Tab-separated table of C-alpha atoms in Angstrom:
chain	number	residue	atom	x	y	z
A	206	UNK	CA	9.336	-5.476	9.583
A	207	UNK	CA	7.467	-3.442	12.074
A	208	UNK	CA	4.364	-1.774	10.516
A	209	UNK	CA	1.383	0.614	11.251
A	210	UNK	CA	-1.576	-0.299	10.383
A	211	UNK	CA	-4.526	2.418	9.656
A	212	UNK	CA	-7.390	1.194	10.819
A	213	UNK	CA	-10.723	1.802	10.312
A	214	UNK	CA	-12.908	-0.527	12.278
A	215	UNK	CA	-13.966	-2.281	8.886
A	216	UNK	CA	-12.985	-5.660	7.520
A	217	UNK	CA	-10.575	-4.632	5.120
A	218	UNK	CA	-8.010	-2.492	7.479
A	219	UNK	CA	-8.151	-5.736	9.817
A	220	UNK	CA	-8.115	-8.207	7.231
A	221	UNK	CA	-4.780	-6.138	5.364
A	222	UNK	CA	-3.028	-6.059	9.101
A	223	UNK	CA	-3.770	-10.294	9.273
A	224	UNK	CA	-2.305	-10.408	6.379
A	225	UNK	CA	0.571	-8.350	7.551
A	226	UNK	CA	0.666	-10.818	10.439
A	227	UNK	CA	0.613	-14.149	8.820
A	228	UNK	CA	3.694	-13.378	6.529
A	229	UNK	CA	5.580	-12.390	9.479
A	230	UNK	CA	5.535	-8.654	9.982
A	231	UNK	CA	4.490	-6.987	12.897
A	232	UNK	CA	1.620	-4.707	13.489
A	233	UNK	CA	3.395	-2.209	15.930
A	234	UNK	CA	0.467	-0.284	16.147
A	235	UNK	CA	-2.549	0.843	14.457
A	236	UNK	CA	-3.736	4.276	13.077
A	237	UNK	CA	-7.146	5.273	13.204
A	238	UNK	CA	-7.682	8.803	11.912
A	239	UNK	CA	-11.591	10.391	13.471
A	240	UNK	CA	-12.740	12.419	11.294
A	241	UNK	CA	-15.709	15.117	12.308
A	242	UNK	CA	-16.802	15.081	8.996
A	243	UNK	CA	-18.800	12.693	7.645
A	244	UNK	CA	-18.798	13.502	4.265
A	245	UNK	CA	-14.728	12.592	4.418
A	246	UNK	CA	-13.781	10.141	1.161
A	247	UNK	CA	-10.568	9.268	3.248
A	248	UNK	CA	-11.687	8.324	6.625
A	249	UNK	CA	-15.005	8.554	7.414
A	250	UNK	CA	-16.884	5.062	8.715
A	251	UNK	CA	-19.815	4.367	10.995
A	252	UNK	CA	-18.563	3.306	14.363
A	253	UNK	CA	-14.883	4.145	13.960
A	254	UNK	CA	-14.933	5.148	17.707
A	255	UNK	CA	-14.433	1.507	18.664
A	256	UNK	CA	-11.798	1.034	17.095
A	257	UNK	CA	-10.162	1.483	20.570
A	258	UNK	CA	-12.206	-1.917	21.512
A	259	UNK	CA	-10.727	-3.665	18.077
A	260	UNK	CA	-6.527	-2.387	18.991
A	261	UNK	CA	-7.712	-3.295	23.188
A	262	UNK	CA	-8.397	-6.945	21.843
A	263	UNK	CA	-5.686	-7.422	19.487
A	264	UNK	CA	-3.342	-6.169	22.668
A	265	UNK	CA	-1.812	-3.545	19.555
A	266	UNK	CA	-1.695	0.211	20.926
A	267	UNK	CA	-3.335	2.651	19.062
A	268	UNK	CA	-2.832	6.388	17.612
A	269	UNK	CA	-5.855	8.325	17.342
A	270	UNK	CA	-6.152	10.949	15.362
A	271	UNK	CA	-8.878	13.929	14.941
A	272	UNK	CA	-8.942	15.508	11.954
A	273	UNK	CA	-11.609	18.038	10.556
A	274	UNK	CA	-11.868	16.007	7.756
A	275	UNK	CA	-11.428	18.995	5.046
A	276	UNK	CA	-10.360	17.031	1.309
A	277	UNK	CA	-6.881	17.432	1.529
A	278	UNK	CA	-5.416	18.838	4.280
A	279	UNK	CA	-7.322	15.645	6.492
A	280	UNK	CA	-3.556	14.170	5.048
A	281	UNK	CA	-1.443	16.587	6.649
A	282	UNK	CA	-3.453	14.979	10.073
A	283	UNK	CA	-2.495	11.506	8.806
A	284	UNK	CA	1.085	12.258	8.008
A	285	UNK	CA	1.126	13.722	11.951
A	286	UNK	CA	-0.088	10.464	12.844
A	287	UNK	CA	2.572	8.719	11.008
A	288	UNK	CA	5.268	10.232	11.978
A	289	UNK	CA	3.945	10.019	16.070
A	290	UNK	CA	4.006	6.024	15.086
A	291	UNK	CA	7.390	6.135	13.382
A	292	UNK	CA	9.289	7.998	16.648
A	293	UNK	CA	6.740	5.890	18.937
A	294	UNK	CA	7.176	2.461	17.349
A	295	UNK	CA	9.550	2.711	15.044
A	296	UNK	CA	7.401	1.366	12.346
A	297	UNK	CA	9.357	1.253	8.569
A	298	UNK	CA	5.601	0.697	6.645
A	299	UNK	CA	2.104	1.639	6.735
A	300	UNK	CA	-0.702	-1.009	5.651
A	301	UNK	CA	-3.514	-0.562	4.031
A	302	UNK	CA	-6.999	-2.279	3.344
A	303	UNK	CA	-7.119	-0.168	-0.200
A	304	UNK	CA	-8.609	-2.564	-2.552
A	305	UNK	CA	-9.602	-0.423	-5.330
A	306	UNK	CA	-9.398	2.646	-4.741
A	307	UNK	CA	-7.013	4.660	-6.715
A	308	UNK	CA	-7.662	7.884	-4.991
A	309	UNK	CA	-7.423	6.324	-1.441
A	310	UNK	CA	-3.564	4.627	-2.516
A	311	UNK	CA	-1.982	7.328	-4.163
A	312	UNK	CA	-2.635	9.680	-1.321
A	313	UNK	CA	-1.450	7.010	1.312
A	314	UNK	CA	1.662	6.344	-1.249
A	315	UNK	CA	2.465	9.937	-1.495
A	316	UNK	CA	2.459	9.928	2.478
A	317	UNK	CA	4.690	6.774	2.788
A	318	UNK	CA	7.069	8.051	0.279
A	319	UNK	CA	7.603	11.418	1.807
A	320	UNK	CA	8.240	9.606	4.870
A	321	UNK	CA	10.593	6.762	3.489
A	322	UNK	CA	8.386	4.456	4.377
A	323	UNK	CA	6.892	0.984	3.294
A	324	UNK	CA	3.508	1.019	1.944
A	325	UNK	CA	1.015	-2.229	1.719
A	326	UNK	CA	-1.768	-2.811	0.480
A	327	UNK	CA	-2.288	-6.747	0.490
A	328	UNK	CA	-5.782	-6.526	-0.902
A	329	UNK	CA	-5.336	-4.493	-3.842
A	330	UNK	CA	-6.933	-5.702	-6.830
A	331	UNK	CA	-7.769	-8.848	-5.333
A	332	UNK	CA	-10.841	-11.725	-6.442
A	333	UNK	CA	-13.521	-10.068	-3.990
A	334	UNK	CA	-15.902	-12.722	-3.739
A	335	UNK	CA	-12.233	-15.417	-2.788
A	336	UNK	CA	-11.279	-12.418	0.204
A	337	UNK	CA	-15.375	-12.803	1.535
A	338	UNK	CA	-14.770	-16.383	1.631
A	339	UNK	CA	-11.201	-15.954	2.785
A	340	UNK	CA	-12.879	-13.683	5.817
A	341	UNK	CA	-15.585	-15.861	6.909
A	342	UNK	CA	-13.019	-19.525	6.432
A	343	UNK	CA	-10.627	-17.487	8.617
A	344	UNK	CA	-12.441	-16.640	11.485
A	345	UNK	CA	-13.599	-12.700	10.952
A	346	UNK	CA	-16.622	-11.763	12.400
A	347	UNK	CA	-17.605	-8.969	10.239
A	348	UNK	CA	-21.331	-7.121	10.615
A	349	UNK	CA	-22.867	-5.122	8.038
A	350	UNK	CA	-22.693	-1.221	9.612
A	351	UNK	CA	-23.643	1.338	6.841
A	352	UNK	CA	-25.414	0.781	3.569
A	353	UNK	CA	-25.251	3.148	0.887
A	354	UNK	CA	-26.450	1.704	-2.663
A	355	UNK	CA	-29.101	0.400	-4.109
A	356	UNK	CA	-30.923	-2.552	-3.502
A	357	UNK	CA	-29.119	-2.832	-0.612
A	358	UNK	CA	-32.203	-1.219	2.334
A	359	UNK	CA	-32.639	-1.304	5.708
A	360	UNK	CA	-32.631	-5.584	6.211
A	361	UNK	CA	-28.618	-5.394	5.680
A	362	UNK	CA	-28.482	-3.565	8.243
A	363	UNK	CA	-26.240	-5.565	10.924
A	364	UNK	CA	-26.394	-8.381	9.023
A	365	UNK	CA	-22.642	-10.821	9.063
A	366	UNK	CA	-20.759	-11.286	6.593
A	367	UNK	CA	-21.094	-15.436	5.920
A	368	UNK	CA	-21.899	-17.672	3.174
A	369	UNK	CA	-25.601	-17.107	2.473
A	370	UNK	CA	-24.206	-13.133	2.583
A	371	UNK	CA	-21.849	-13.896	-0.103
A	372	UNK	CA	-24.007	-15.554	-2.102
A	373	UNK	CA	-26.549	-12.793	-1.915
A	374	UNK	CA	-24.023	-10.362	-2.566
A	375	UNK	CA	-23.143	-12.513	-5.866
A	376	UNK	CA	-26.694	-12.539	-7.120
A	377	UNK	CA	-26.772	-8.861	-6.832
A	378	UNK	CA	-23.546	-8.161	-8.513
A	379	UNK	CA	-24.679	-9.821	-11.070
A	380	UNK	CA	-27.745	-7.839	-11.995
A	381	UNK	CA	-26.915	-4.582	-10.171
A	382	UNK	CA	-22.654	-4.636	-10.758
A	383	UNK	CA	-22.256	-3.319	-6.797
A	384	UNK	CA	-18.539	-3.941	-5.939
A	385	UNK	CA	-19.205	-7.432	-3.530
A	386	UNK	CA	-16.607	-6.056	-1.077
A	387	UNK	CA	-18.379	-2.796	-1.116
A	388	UNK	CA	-15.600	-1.203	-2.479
A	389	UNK	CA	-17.558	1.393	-4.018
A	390	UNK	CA	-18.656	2.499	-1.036
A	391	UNK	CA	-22.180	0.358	-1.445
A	392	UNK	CA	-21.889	-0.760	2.234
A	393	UNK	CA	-19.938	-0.228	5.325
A	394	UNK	CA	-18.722	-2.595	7.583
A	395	UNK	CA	-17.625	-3.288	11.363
A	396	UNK	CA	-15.386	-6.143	12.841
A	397	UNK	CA	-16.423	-7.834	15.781
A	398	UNK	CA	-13.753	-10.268	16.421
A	399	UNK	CA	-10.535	-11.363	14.149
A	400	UNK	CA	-8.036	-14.536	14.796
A	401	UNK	CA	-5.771	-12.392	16.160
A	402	UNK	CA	-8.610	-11.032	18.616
A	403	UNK	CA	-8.394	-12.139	22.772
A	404	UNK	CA	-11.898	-11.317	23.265
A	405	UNK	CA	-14.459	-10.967	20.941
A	406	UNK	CA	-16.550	-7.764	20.297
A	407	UNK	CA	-20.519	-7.850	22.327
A	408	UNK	CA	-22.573	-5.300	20.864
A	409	UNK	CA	-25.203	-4.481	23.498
A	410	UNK	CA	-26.926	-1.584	21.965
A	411	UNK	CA	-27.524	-0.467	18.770
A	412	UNK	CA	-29.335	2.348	17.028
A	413	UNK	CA	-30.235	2.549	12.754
A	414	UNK	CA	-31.133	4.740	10.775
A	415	UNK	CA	-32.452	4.614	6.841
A	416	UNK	CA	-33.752	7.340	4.792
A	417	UNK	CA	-32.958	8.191	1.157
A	418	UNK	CA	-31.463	5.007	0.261
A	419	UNK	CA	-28.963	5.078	2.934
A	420	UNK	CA	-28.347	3.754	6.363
A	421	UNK	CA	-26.429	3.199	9.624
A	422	UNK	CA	-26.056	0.397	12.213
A	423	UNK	CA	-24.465	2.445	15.304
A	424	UNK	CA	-22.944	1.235	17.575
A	425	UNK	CA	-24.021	2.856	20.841
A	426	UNK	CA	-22.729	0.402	23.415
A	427	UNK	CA	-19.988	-2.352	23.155
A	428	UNK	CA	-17.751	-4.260	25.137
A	429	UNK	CA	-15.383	-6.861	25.157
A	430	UNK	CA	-16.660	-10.411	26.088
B	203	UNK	CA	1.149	-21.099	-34.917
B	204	UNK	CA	-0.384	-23.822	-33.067
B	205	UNK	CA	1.601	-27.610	-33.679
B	206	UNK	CA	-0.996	-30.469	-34.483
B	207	UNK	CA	-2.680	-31.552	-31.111
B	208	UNK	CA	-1.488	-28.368	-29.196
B	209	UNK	CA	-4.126	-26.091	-28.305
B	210	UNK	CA	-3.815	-22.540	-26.074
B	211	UNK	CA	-3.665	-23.966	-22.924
B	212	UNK	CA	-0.410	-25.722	-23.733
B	213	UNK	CA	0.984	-22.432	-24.218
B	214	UNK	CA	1.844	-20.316	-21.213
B	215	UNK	CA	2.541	-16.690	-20.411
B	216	UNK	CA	5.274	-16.488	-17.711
B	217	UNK	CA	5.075	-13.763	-15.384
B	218	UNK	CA	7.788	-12.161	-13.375
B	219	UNK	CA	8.066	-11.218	-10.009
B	220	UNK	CA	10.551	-9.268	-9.071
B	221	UNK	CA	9.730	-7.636	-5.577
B	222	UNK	CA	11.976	-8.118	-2.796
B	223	UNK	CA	12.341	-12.057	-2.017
B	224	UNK	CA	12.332	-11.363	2.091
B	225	UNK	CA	8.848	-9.583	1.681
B	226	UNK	CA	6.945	-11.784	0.313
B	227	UNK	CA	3.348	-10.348	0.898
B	228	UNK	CA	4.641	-7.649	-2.204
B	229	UNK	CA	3.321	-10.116	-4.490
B	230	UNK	CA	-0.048	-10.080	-3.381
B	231	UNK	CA	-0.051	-6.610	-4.492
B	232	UNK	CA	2.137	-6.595	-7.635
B	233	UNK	CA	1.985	-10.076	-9.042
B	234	UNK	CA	-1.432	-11.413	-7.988
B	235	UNK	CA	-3.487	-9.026	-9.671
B	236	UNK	CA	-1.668	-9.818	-13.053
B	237	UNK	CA	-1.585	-13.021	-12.701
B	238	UNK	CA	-5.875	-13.350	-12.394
B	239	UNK	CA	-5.866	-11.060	-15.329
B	240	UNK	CA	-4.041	-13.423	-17.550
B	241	UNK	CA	-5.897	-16.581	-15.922
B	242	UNK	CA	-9.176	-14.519	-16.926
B	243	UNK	CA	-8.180	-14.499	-20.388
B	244	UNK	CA	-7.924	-18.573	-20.095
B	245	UNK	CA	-4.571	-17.818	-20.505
B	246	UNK	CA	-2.626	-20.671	-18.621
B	247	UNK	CA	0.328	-19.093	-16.720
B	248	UNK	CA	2.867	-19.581	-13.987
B	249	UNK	CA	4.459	-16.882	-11.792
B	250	UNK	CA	8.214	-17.380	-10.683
B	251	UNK	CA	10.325	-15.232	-9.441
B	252	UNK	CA	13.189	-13.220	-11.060
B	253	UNK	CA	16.217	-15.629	-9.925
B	254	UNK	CA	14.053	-18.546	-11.000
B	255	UNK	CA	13.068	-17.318	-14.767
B	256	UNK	CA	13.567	-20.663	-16.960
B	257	UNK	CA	11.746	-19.854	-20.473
B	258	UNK	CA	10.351	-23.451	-21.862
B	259	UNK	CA	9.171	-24.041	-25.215
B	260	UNK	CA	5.548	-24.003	-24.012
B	261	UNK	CA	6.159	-19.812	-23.183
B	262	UNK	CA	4.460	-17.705	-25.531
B	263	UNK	CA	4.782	-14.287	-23.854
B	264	UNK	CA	6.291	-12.790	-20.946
B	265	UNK	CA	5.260	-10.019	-18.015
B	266	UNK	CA	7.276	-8.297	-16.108
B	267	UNK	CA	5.560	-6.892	-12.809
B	268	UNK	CA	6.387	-3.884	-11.143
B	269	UNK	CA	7.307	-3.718	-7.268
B	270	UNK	CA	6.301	-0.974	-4.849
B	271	UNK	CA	8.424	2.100	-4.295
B	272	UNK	CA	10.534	1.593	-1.050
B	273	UNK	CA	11.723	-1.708	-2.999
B	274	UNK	CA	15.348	-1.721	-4.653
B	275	UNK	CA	16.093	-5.121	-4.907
B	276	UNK	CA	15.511	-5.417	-8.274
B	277	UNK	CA	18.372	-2.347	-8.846
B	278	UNK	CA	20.972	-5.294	-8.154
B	279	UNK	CA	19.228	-7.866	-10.480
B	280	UNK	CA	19.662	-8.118	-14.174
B	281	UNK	CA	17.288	-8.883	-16.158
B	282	UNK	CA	18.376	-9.166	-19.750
B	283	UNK	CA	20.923	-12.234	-19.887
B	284	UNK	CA	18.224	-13.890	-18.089
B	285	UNK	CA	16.174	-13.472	-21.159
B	286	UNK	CA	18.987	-14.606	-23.469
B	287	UNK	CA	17.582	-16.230	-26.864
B	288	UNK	CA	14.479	-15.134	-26.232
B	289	UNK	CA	12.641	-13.416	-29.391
B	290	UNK	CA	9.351	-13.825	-28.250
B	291	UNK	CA	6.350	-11.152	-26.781
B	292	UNK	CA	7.917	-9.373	-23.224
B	293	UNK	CA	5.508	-6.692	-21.456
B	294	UNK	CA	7.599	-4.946	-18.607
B	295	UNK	CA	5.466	-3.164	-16.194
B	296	UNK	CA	7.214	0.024	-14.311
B	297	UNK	CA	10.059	-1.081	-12.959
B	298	UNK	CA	10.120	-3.940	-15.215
B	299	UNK	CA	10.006	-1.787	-18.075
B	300	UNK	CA	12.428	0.446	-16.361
B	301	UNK	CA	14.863	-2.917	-16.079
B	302	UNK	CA	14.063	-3.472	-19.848
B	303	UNK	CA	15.101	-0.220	-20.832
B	304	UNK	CA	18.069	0.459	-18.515
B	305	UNK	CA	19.832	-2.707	-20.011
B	306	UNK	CA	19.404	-1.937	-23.232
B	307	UNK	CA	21.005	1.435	-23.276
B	308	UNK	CA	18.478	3.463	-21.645
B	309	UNK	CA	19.277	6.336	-19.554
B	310	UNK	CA	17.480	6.495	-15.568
B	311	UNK	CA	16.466	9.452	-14.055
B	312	UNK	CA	14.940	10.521	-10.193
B	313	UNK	CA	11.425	10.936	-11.037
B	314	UNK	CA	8.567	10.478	-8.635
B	315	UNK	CA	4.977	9.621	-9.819
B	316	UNK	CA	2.361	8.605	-7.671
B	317	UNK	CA	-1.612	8.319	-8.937
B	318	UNK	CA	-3.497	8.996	-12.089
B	319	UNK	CA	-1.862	10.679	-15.138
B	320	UNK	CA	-2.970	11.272	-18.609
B	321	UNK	CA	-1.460	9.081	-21.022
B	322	UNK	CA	-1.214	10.321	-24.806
B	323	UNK	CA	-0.719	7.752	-27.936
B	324	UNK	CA	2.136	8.845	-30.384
B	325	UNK	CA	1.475	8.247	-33.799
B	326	UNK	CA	3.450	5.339	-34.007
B	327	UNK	CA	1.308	4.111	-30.938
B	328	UNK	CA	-1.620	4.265	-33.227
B	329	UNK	CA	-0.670	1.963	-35.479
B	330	UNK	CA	0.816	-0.677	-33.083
B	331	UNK	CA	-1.139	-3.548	-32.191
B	332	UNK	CA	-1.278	-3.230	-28.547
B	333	UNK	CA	-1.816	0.611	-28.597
B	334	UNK	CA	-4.357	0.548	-31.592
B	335	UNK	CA	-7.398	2.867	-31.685
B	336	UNK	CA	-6.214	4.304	-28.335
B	337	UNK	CA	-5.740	8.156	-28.386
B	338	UNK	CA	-5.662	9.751	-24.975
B	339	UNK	CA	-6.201	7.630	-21.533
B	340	UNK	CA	-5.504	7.813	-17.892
B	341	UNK	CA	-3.227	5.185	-16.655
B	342	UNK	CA	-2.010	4.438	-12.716
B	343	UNK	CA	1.793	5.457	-12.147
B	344	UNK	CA	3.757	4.649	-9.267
B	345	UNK	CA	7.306	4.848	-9.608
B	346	UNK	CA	10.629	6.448	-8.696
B	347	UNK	CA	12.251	6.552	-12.116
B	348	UNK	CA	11.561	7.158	-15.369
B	349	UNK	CA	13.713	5.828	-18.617
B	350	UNK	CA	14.860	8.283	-21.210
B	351	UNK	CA	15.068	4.886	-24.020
B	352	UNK	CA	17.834	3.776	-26.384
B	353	UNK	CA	17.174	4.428	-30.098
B	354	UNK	CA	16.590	0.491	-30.145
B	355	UNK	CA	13.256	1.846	-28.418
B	356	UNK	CA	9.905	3.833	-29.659
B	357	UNK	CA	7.960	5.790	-27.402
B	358	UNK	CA	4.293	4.544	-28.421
B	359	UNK	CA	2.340	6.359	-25.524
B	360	UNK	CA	3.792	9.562	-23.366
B	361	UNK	CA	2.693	11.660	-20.705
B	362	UNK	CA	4.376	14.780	-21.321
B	363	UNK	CA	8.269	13.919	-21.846
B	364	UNK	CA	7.641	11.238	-19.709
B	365	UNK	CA	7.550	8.135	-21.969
B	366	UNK	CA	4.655	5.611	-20.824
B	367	UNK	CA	4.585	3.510	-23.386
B	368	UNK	CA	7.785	2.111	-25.295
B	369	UNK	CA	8.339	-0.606	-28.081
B	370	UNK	CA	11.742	-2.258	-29.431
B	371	UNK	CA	12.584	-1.565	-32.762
B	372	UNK	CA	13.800	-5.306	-33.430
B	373	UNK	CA	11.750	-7.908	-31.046
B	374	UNK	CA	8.291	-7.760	-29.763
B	375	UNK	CA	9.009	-6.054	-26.512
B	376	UNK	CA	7.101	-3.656	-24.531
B	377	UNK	CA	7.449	-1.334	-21.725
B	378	UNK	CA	4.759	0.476	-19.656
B	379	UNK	CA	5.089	2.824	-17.273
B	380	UNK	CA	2.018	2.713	-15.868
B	381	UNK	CA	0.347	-0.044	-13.872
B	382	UNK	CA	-2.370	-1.743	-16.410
B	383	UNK	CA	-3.747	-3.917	-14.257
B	384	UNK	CA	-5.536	-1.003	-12.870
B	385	UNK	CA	-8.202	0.387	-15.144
B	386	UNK	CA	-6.560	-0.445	-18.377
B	387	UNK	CA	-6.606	-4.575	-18.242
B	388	UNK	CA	-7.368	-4.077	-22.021
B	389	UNK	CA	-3.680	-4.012	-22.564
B	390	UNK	CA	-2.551	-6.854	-20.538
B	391	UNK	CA	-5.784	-8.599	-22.636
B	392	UNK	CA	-4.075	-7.213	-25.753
B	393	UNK	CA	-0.385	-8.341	-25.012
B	394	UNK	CA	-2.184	-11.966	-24.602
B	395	UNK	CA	-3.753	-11.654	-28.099
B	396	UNK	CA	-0.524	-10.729	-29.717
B	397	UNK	CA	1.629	-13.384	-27.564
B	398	UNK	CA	-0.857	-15.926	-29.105
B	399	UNK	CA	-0.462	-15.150	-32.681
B	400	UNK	CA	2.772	-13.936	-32.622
């Protein structure tokens, strides 16, 4: 089945199209909806403007999308996107990295069944701590681009996602109940290369940012190696 | 009851998957999640698929899984002579409640629900043992159909006239509607309590 995947830059969106991949669909395309605000709950992430870099590598064309990000009617942008795919690439499904978010699926559900469409979401529900390993055993090069809860400070900041990560993320689960997959929004992430990548992703410059418990690792220069 | 030199892991829940057979990554959604629930609960289990249910003696309970909305398959499956002679626990999730239901007299109707929905306990409900001390919950629909029941069934949970909850009058069956394995794993817990001393 040719699918659309909506990507997002982070691991989960690229991890949900492997996925896609290794049980013999195709990713016709991916979706990547920009939204101008940043307070968005669908589709905000930091560094979603490489995603271009991310589709360029994987040799999968991608739809961009602005949206003004307003709750709501940011889905009427999404559903334009869709449909552009559909008549572009005659995709029958949309995939998703939801894992746990109920009010992120339902709205992507709604979309896909208005459109008679497929809808994935491969990672939903899954063991969080099995899909880190599953990441880092597989290949994904995954930094550490936003954090956004408590204790997690400044020193995540561009940090990748391997074991010793994992294992810190476990320990702090454990006292502090943060999703490990960030989930809950607790940190933000950015894929630098995938197994389904040609070239991998060279950050060359960088700027952070951390005040009142948050912070960003942007991404102000990149290129493919 | 447990025999002399049996203990719980001898005993297995089966669980049923019943998405599409050519897309196979549906059961990472639908079955999966289920399936970790149950093994939580060091609860052993195996998953098969519809075409391949075989009920042993070790089976102490049954669960049905749902399938995502574009999927129809299961509309030209049957479900209930696969389950002949069996008396024990059943839990059908969406559309395998709406399969449960359907076959046994139950009447299908177009009806799209996608998200959270509030889900009230009858008074029946109350007093069953997987609905007990439960009053008024949100539960995680996704579905195409909804199942007015047969008199053989009792709503025990509804969400309007939409019946979310449903027991059998004569065996230990169960339909939900909603999807438990999000936010309400206390029932799938629950239906593994009552498969065990049932």
């Amino acid at each position: 089945m040719k699918v659309g995947a909506l990507l997002s830059g982070g691991k989960d969106s690229l991890y949900a199209a492997w996925r896609m991949m290794q049980t013999g669909h195709e990713v016709a395309c991916f979706i990547t909806i920009q939204s101008r605000n940043p307070e968005s709950y669908m589709f905000h992430t930091p560094n979603i403007g490489l995603t271009r870099l991310q589709a360029e590598s994987a040799g999968i064309p991608l739809v961009i999308v602005e949206t003004d990000g307003i709750k709501e009617r940011e889905l009427d942008d999404l559903t334009s996107a869709v449909q552009r795919c559909v008549r572009e690439y005659g995709i029958e499904g949309i995939v998703t990295g939801a894992i746990q978010s109920v009010y992120q699926a339902s709205r992507i559900e709604r979309i896909c069944h208005q459109e008679n469409l497929w809808c994935f979401s491969p990672l939903w529900l899954c063991d969080q701590e099995s899909y880190l390993h599953s990441l880092v055993s597989e290949g994904f090069e995954v930094i550490i681009a936003g954090v956004f809860a408590e204790p997690l400070d400044e020193t995540w900041l561009g940090l990748k996602i391997d074991i010793p990560f994992i294992q810190r993320m476990k320990t702090i689960n454990d006292k502090y109940h943060l999703s490990p997959a960030g989930e809950g929004g607790e940190y933000e992430s950015f894929v630098c290369n995938a197994p389904f990548f040609k070239r991998k992703i060279i950050i060359i410059e960088t700027k952070t940012w951390f005040e009142h418990g948050a912070g960003g690792y942007v991404i102000t220069r990149a290129e493919l190696d | 009851m447990l025999s002399p030199g049996q203990n719980w892991t001898d005993r297995m829940i089966l669980i049923v998957d019943l998405t599409n057979p050519e897309i196979r990554i549906l059961s990472d959604q639908f079955v999966s999640p289920v399936y970790r629930i149950v093994h939580q609960c060091d609860q052993e289990t195996v998953a098969v698929r519809l075409e391949q249910i075989c009920i042993s003696q070790s089976c102490i309970g049954i669960i049905i899984c749902g399938t995502a909305l574009a999927d129809s398959w299961y509309m030209q499956q049957q479900l209930i002579p696969l389950l002949e002679g069996w008396k024990g626990p059943v839990l059908g999730i969406s559309t395998g409640m709406q399969m449960l239901l359907s076959e046994t007299g139950g009447e299908l109707q177009n009806y799209t629900g996608i998200g959270m929905t509030s889900v009230h306990v009858t008074d029946i409900g109350k007093k069953d043992p997987l609905m007990k001390g439960k009053e008024e919950f949100s539960g995680y629909v996704l579905h195409r159909y909804v199942t007015t029941p047969s008199p053989e069934w009792v709503p025990l949970a509804t969400s309007g006239p939409t019946v979310q909850v449903a027991g059998h009058c004569t065996y230990p069956w169960y339909g939900v509607l909603f999807y438990p394995e999000v936010r309400n794993e206390w029932m799938i817990k629950r239906f593994i309590a009552f498969a065990r001393g049932f």
